[in-house]
Coordinates of C-alpha atoms in Angstrom, one line a residue:
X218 CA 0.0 0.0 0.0
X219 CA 1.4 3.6 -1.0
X220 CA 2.0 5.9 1.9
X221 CA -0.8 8.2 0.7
X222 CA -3.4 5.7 0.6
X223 CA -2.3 4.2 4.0
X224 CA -2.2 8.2 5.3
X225 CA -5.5 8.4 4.0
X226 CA -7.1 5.4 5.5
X227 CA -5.3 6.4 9.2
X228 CA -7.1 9.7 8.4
X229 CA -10.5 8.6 7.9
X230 CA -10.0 5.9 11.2
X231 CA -8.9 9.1 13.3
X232 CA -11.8 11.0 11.8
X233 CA -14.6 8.2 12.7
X234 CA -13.2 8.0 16.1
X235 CA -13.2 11.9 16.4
X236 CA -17.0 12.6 15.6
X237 CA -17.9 10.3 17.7
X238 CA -16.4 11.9 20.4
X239 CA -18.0 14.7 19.3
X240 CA -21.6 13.3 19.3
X241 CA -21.2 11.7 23.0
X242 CA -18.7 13.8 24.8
X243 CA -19.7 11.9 28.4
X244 CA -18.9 8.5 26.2
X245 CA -15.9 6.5 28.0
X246 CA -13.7 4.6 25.2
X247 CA -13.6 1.0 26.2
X248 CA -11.6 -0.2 22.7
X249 CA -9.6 1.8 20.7
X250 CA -6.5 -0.4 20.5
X251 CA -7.0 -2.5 17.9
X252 CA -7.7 0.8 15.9
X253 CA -3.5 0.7 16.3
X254 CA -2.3 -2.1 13.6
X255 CA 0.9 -2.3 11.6
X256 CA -0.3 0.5 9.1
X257 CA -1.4 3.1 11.8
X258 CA 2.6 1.8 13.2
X259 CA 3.9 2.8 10.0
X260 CA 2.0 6.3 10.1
X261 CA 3.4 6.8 13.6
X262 CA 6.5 6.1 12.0
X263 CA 6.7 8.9 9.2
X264 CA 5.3 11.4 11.7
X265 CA 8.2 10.7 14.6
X266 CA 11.2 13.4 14.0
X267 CA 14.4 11.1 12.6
X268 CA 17.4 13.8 13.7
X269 CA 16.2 13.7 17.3
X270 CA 18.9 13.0 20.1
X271 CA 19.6 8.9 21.0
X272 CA 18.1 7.4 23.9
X273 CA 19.5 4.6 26.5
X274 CA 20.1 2.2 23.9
X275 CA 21.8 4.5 21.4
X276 CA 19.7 3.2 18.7
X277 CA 19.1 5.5 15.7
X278 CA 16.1 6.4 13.4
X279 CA 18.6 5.2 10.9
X280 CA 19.1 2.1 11.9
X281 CA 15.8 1.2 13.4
X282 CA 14.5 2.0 10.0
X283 CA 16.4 -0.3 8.6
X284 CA 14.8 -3.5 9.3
X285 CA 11.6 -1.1 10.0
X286 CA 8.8 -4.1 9.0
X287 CA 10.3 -6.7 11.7
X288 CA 11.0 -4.1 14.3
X289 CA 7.3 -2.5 13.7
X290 CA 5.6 -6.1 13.6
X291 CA 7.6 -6.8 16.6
X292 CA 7.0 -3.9 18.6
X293 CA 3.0 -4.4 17.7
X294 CA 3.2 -8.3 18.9
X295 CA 4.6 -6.1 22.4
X296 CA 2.4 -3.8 22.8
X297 CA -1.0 -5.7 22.0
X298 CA 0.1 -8.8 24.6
X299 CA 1.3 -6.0 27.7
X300 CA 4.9 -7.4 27.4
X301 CA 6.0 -3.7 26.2
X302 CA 8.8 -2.7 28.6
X303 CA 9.0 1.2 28.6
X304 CA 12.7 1.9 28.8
X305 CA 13.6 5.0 31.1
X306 CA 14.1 8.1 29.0
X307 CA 18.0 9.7 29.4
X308 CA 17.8 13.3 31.2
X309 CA 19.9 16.2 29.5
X310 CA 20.0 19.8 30.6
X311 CA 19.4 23.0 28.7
X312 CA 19.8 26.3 28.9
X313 CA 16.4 27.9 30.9
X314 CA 15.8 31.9 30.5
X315 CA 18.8 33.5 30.6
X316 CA 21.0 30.5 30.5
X317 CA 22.1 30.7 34.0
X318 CA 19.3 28.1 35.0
X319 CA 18.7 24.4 33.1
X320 CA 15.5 22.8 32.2
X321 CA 15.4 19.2 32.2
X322 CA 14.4 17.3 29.7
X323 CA 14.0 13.2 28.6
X324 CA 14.9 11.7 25.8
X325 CA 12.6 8.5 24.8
X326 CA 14.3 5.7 23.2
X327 CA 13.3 5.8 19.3
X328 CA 10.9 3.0 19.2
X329 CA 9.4 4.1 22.0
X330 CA 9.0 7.4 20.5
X331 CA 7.4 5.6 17.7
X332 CA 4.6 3.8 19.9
X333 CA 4.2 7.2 21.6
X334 CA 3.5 8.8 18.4
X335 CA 0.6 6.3 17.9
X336 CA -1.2 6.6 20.9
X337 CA -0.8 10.3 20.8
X338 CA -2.3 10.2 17.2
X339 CA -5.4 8.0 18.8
X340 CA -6.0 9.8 21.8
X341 CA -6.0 13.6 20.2
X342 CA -8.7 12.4 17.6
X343 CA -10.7 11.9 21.2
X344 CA -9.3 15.0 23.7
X345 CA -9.5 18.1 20.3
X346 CA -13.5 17.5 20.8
X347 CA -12.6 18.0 24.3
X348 CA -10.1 21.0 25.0
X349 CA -11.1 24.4 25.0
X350 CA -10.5 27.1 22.3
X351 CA -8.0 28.6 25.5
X352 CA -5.3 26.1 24.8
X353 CA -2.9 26.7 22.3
X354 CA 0.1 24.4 23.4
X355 CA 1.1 21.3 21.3
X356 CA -1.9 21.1 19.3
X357 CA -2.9 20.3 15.9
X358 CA -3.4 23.5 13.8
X359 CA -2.4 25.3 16.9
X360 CA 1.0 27.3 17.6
X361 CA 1.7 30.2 20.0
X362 CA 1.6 32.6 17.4
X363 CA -1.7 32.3 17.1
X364 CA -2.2 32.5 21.2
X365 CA -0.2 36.0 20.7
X366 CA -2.9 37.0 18.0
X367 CA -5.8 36.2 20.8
X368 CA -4.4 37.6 23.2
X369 CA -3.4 40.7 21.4
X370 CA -6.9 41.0 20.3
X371 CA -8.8 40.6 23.3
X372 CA -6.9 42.7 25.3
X373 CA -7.0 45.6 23.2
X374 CA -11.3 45.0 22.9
X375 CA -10.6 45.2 26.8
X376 CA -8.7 48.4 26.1
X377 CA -6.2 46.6 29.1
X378 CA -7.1 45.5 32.6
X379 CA -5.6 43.0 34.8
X380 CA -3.2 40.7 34.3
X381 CA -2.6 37.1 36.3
X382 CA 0.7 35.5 35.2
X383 CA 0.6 32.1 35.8
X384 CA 3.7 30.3 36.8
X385 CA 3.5 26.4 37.9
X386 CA 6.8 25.3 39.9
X387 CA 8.1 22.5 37.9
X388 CA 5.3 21.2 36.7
X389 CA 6.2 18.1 34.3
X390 CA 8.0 17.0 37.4
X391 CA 5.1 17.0 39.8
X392 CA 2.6 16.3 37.8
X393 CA 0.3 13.7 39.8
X394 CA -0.5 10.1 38.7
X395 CA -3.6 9.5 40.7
X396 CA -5.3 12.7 39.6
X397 CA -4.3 12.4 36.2
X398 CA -5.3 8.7 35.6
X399 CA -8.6 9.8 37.4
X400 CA -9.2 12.3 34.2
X401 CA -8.5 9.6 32.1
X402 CA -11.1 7.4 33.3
X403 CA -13.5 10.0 32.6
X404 CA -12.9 9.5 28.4
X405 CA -10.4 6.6 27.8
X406 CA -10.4 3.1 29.9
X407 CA -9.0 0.8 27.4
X408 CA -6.8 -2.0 29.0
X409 CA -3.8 -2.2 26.5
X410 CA -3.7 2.0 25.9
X411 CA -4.2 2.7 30.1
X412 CA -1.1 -0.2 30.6
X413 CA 1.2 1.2 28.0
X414 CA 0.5 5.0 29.5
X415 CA 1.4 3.3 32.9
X416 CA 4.2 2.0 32.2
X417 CA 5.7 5.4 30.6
X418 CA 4.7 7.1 33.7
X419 CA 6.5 4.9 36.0
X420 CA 9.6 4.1 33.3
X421 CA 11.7 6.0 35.3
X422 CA 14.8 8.6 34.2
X423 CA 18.6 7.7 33.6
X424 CA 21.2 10.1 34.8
X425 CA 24.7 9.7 34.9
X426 CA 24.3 5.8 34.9
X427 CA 21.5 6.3 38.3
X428 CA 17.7 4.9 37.1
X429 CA 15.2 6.5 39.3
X430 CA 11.7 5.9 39.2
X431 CA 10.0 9.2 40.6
X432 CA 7.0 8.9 42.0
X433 CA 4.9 11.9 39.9
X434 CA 6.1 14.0 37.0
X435 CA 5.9 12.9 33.0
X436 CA 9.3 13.4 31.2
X437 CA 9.6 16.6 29.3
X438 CA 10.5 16.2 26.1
X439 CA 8.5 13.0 26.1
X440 CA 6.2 12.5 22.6
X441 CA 2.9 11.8 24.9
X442 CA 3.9 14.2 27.6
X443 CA 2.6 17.3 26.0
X444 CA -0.7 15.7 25.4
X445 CA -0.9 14.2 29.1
X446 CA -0.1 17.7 30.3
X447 CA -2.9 19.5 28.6
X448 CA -5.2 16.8 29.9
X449 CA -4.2 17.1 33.3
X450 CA -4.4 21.4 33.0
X451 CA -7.8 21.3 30.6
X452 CA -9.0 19.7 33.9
X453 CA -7.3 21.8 36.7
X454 CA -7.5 25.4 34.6
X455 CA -9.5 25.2 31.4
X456 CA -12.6 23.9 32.7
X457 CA -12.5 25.5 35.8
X458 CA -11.6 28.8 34.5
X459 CA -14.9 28.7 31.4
X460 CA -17.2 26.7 34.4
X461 CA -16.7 28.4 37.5
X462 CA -14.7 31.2 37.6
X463 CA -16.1 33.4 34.4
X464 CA -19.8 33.4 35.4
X465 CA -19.0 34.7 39.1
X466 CA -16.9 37.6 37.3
X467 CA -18.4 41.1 37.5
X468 CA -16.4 42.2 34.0
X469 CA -14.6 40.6 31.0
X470 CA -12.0 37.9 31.3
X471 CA -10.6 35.5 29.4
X472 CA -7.7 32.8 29.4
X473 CA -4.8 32.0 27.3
X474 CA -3.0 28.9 27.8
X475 CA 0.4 27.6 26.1
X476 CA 1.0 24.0 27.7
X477 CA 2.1 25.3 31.2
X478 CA 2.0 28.4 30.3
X479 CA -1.2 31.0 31.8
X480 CA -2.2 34.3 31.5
X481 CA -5.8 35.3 32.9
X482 CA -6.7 38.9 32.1
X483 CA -9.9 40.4 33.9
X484 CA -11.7 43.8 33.3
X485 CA -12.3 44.2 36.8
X486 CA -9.6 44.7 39.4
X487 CA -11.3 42.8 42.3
X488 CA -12.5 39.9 40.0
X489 CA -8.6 39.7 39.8
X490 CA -8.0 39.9 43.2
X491 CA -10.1 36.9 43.8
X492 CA -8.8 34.8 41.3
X493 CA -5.3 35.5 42.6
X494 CA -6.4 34.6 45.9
X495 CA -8.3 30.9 45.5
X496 CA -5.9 29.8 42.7
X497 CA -3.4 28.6 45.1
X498 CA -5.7 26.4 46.6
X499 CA -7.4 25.2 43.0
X500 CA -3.9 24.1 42.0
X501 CA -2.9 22.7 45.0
X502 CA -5.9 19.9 45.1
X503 CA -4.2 18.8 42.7
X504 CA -0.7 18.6 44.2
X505 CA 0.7 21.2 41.8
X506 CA 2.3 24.4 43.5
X507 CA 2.3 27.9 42.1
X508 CA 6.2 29.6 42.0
X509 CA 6.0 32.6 44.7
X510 CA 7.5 35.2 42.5
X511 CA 6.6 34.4 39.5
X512 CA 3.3 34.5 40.0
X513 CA 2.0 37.7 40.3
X514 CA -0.8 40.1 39.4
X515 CA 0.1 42.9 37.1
X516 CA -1.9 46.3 36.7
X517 CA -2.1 46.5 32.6
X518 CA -4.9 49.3 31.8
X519 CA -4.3 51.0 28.6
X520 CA -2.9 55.0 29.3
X521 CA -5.8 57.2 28.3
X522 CA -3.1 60.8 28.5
X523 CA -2.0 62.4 25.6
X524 CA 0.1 65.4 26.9
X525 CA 3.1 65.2 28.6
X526 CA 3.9 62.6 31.0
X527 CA 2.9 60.0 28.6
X528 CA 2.8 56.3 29.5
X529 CA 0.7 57.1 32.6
X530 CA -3.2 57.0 33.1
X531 CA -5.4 59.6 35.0
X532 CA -3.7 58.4 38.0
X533 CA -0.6 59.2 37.2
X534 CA 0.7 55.6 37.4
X535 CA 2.9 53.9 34.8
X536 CA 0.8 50.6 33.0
X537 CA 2.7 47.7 34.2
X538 CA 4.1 44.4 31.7
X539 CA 4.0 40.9 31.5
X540 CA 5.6 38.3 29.9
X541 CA 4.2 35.4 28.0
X542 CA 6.1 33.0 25.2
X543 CA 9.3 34.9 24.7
X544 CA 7.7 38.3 24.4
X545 CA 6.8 41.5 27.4
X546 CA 3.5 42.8 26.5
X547 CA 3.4 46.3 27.3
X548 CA 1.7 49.5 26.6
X549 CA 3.0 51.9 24.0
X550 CA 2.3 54.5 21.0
X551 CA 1.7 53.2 17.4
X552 CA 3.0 55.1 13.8
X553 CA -0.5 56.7 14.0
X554 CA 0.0 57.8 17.4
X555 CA -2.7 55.3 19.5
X556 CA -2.5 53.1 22.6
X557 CA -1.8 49.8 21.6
X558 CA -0.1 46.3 22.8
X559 CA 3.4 46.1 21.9
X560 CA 5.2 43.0 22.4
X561 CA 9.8 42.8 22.4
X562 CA 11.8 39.5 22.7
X563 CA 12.1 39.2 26.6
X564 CA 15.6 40.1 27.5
X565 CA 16.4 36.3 29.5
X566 CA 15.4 35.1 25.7
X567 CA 17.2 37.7 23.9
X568 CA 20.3 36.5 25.8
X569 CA 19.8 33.1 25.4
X570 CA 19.9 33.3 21.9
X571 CA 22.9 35.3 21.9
X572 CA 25.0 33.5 23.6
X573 CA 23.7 29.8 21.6
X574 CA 25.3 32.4 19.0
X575 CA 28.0 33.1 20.3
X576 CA 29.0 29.9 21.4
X577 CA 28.5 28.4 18.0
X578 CA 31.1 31.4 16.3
X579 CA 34.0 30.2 19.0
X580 CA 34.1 26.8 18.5
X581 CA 33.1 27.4 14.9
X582 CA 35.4 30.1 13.9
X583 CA 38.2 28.1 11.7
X584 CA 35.5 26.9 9.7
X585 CA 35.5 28.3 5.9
X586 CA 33.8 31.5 5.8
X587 CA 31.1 30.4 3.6
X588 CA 30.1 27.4 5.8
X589 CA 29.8 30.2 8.7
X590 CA 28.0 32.7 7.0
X591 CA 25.6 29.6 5.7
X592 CA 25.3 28.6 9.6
X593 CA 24.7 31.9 10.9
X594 CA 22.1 33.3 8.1
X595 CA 20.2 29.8 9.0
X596 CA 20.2 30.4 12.8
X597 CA 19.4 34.3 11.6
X598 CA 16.5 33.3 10.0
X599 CA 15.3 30.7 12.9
X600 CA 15.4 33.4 15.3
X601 CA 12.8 35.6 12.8
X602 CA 10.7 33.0 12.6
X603 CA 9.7 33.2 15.6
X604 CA 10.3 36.6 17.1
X605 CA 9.6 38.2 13.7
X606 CA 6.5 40.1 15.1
X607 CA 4.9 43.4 14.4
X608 CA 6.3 45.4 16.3
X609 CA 9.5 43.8 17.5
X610 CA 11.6 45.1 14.8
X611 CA 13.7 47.1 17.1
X612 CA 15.1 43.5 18.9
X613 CA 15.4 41.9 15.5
X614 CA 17.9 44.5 14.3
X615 CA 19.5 44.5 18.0
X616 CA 19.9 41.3 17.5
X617 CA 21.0 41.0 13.8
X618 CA 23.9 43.4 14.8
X619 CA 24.7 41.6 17.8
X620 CA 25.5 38.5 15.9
X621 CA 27.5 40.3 13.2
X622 CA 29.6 42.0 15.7
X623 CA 29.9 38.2 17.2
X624 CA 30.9 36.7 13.8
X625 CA 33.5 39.7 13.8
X626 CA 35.1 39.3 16.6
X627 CA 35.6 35.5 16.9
X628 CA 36.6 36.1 13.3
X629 CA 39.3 38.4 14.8
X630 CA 40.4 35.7 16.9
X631 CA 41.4 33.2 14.3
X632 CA 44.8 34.3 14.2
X633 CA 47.7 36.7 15.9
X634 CA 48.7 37.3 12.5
X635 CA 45.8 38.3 10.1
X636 CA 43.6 40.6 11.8
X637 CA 39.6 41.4 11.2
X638 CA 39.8 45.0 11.2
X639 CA 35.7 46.7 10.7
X640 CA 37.0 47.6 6.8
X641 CA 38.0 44.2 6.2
X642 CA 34.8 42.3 7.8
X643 CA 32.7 44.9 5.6
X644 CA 33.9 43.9 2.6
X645 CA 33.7 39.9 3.7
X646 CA 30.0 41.1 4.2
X647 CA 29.4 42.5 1.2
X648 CA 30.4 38.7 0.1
X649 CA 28.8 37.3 2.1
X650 CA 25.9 39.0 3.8
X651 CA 23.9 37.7 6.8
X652 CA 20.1 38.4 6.3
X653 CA 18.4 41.2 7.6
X654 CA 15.8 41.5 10.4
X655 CA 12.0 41.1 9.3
X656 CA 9.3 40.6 10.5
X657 CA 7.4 37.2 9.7
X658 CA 4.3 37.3 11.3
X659 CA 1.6 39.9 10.9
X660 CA -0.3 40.7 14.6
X661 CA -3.3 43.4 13.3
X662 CA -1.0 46.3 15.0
X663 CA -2.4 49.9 13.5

């Protein structure tokens, strides 16, 4: 069978199973396993990323793929009978805000990335009739781009108000079992999908040749863990938030969600005040714990002056700013001189990025110049891809000519002997130009 027919036929299984979740949305899933056969493996296959990082076995895509119909037939044989053995995932460190903290993360063996992939694949044709339009993280036809552009947009119909950051302390590594198997119950009970979950929860981490077994968390970096961690918060936050909080609110509010990520905005100050209060205790049922500084309620009314002092409201107070996915929010004047919501690269993110940079130009720097400039303009264009919004064009260029004065210098290092005076490295630029700041991603700013 071609992969396009099989894609297709995957397609229209995932689509059968979705509008019926649709139709019932009390209805518990007693048998969806067998939905998961040797073509839906091969599906999971195409989908799962091939340059990703080894796990504990050092096994490759490349070389799992090739013997990929034994190792798929066998890996089905596994996980239909229950005698699946999760491996633990291997724990690496990276850079967190600034650089001067690390986030951990797991790395899942490649088959079992593979099986993750599949039952990821099932279970989202169930929990997208389920989540609510608030969550943005990890979704299909989702990104946080398009959280920005809701957020952006509702806030300025709000004309500002108030602001809830929400930070959870380490939540992929306190994330509760019991409460989140509970929310499964309530949508998916099959045997053979329920065991294999299990058994990734309680796989274990291996670091520095020590395998732990903690008692909560699910690996980050994990394929399922995303998906796990929106069901766990679409039952703590989401529902909450649309079910119980909004219709005892005197003004507007709304929610926007990015995996762990929260912001609530409220018209109304105390509706804010009460939120902040009781959402301590919401989270903690649920053995999750909210980071002290963090979390914090920020004043973000729109300015209404126009003369001097501008910046501050009738009150004479300065609007405050939050962050949210790489970018402060913050009040400011557009080309036609109106309040509006202006969003800059955070400044932990900002220098993250530039010293990934330049990090990459030391140990890179004998490298042909060609090779370098290909590197860089690559990494150039990443970085606009994401933070390429309206309105940040003054951190794009900051950071364009950060990372040209980077290449420069490192360049300068090469050699005691030859030199990389400004004249020279502007004529190496005019060979071989890095490419310019712009702005990708259109946000409705007027």
């Amino acid at each position: 069978m071609s992969d396009t027919l099989r894609s297709g036929s995957i397609s229209t299984k995932l689509q059968r199973i979705a509008k019926l979740a649709r139709k019932a949305p009390g209805m518990i899933f007693t048998s969806l396993s067998h939905c998961i056969d040797i073509d839906f493996l091969r599906e999971a296959y195409r989908r799962t990323r091939k340059d990703g990082a080894t796990g504990v076995d050092g096994r490759t895509a490349q070389e799992y793929g090739d013997n990929l119909e034994e190792n798929l037939r066998s890996l089905l044989d596994r996980f239909r009978s229950g005698t699946y053995r999760a491996p633990p995932v291997r724990r690496v460190h990276i850079p967190k805000g600034d650089g001067s903290k690390t986030r951990p993360i797991g790395v899942p063996t490649f088959e079992d990335k593979v099986l993750q992939r599949a039952v990821t694949m099932l279970l989202e044709s169930i929990y997208e009739c389920d989540f609510l339009p608030c969550s943005y993280g990890f979704r299909p036809r989702k990104s946080a781009h398009d959280a920005l552009v809701v957020l952006w947009q509702q806030v300025m119909d709000m004309q500002g108000g108030w602001v809830l950051e929400v930070d959870i302390k380490s939540f992929f590594d306190v994330l509760d079992h019991r409460h989140l198997r509970s929310f499964l119950d309530q949508r998916v009970c099959d045997g053979v999908l329920r065991r294999a979950i299990g058994k990734w929860l309680n796989a274990g981490v291996m670091e520095d040749g020590q395998h732990t077994r903690p008692a909560t968390g699910s690996p980050q970096g994990g394929v399922i863990s995303p998906l796990l961690a929106n069901i766990y918060l679409h039952e703590v936050l989401d529902k909450w938030f649309e079910e119980t909080v909004k219709p005892l609110m005197k003004g507007a509010s709304f929610m926007v969600r990015y995996a762990d990520d929260v912001v609530m905005v409220f018209a109304d100050e105390s509706d804010a005040r009460r939120v902040f209060d009781v959402l301590p205790k919401r989270c903690g049922k649920y053995g999750l714990t909210l980071h002290p500084e963090k979390t914090r309620l920020v004043r973000f009314q729109r300015p209404r002056s126009r003369g001097p002092g501008k910046g501050r409201d009738s009150s004479g107070q300065s609007p405050g700013s939050f962050d949210l996915l790489g970018f402060r929010h913050f009040w400011g004047r557009s080309r036609r001189g109106a309040w509006v919501v202006k969003r800059r690269t955070t400044p932990s993110r900002f220098t993250r990025a530039l010293k990934a940079v330049t990090e990459w130009c030391r140990k890179h720097r004998h490298r042909p110049i060609a090779v370098q400039q290909r590197e860089l303009a690559s990494k150039l264009r990443g970085h606009y891809g994401y933070y390429g919004i309206t309105g940040n064009s003054y951190a794009l260029g900051k950071f364009q000519r950060q990372v040209t004065r980077c290449w420069r210098r490192w360049l300068d290092r090469r050699s005691q002997h030859h030199r990389m005076p400004w004249e020279r490295f502007n004529k190496l630029l005019a060979a071989y130009p890095l490419p310019p700041a712009r702005c990708v991603h259109s946000t409705f700013v007027t």
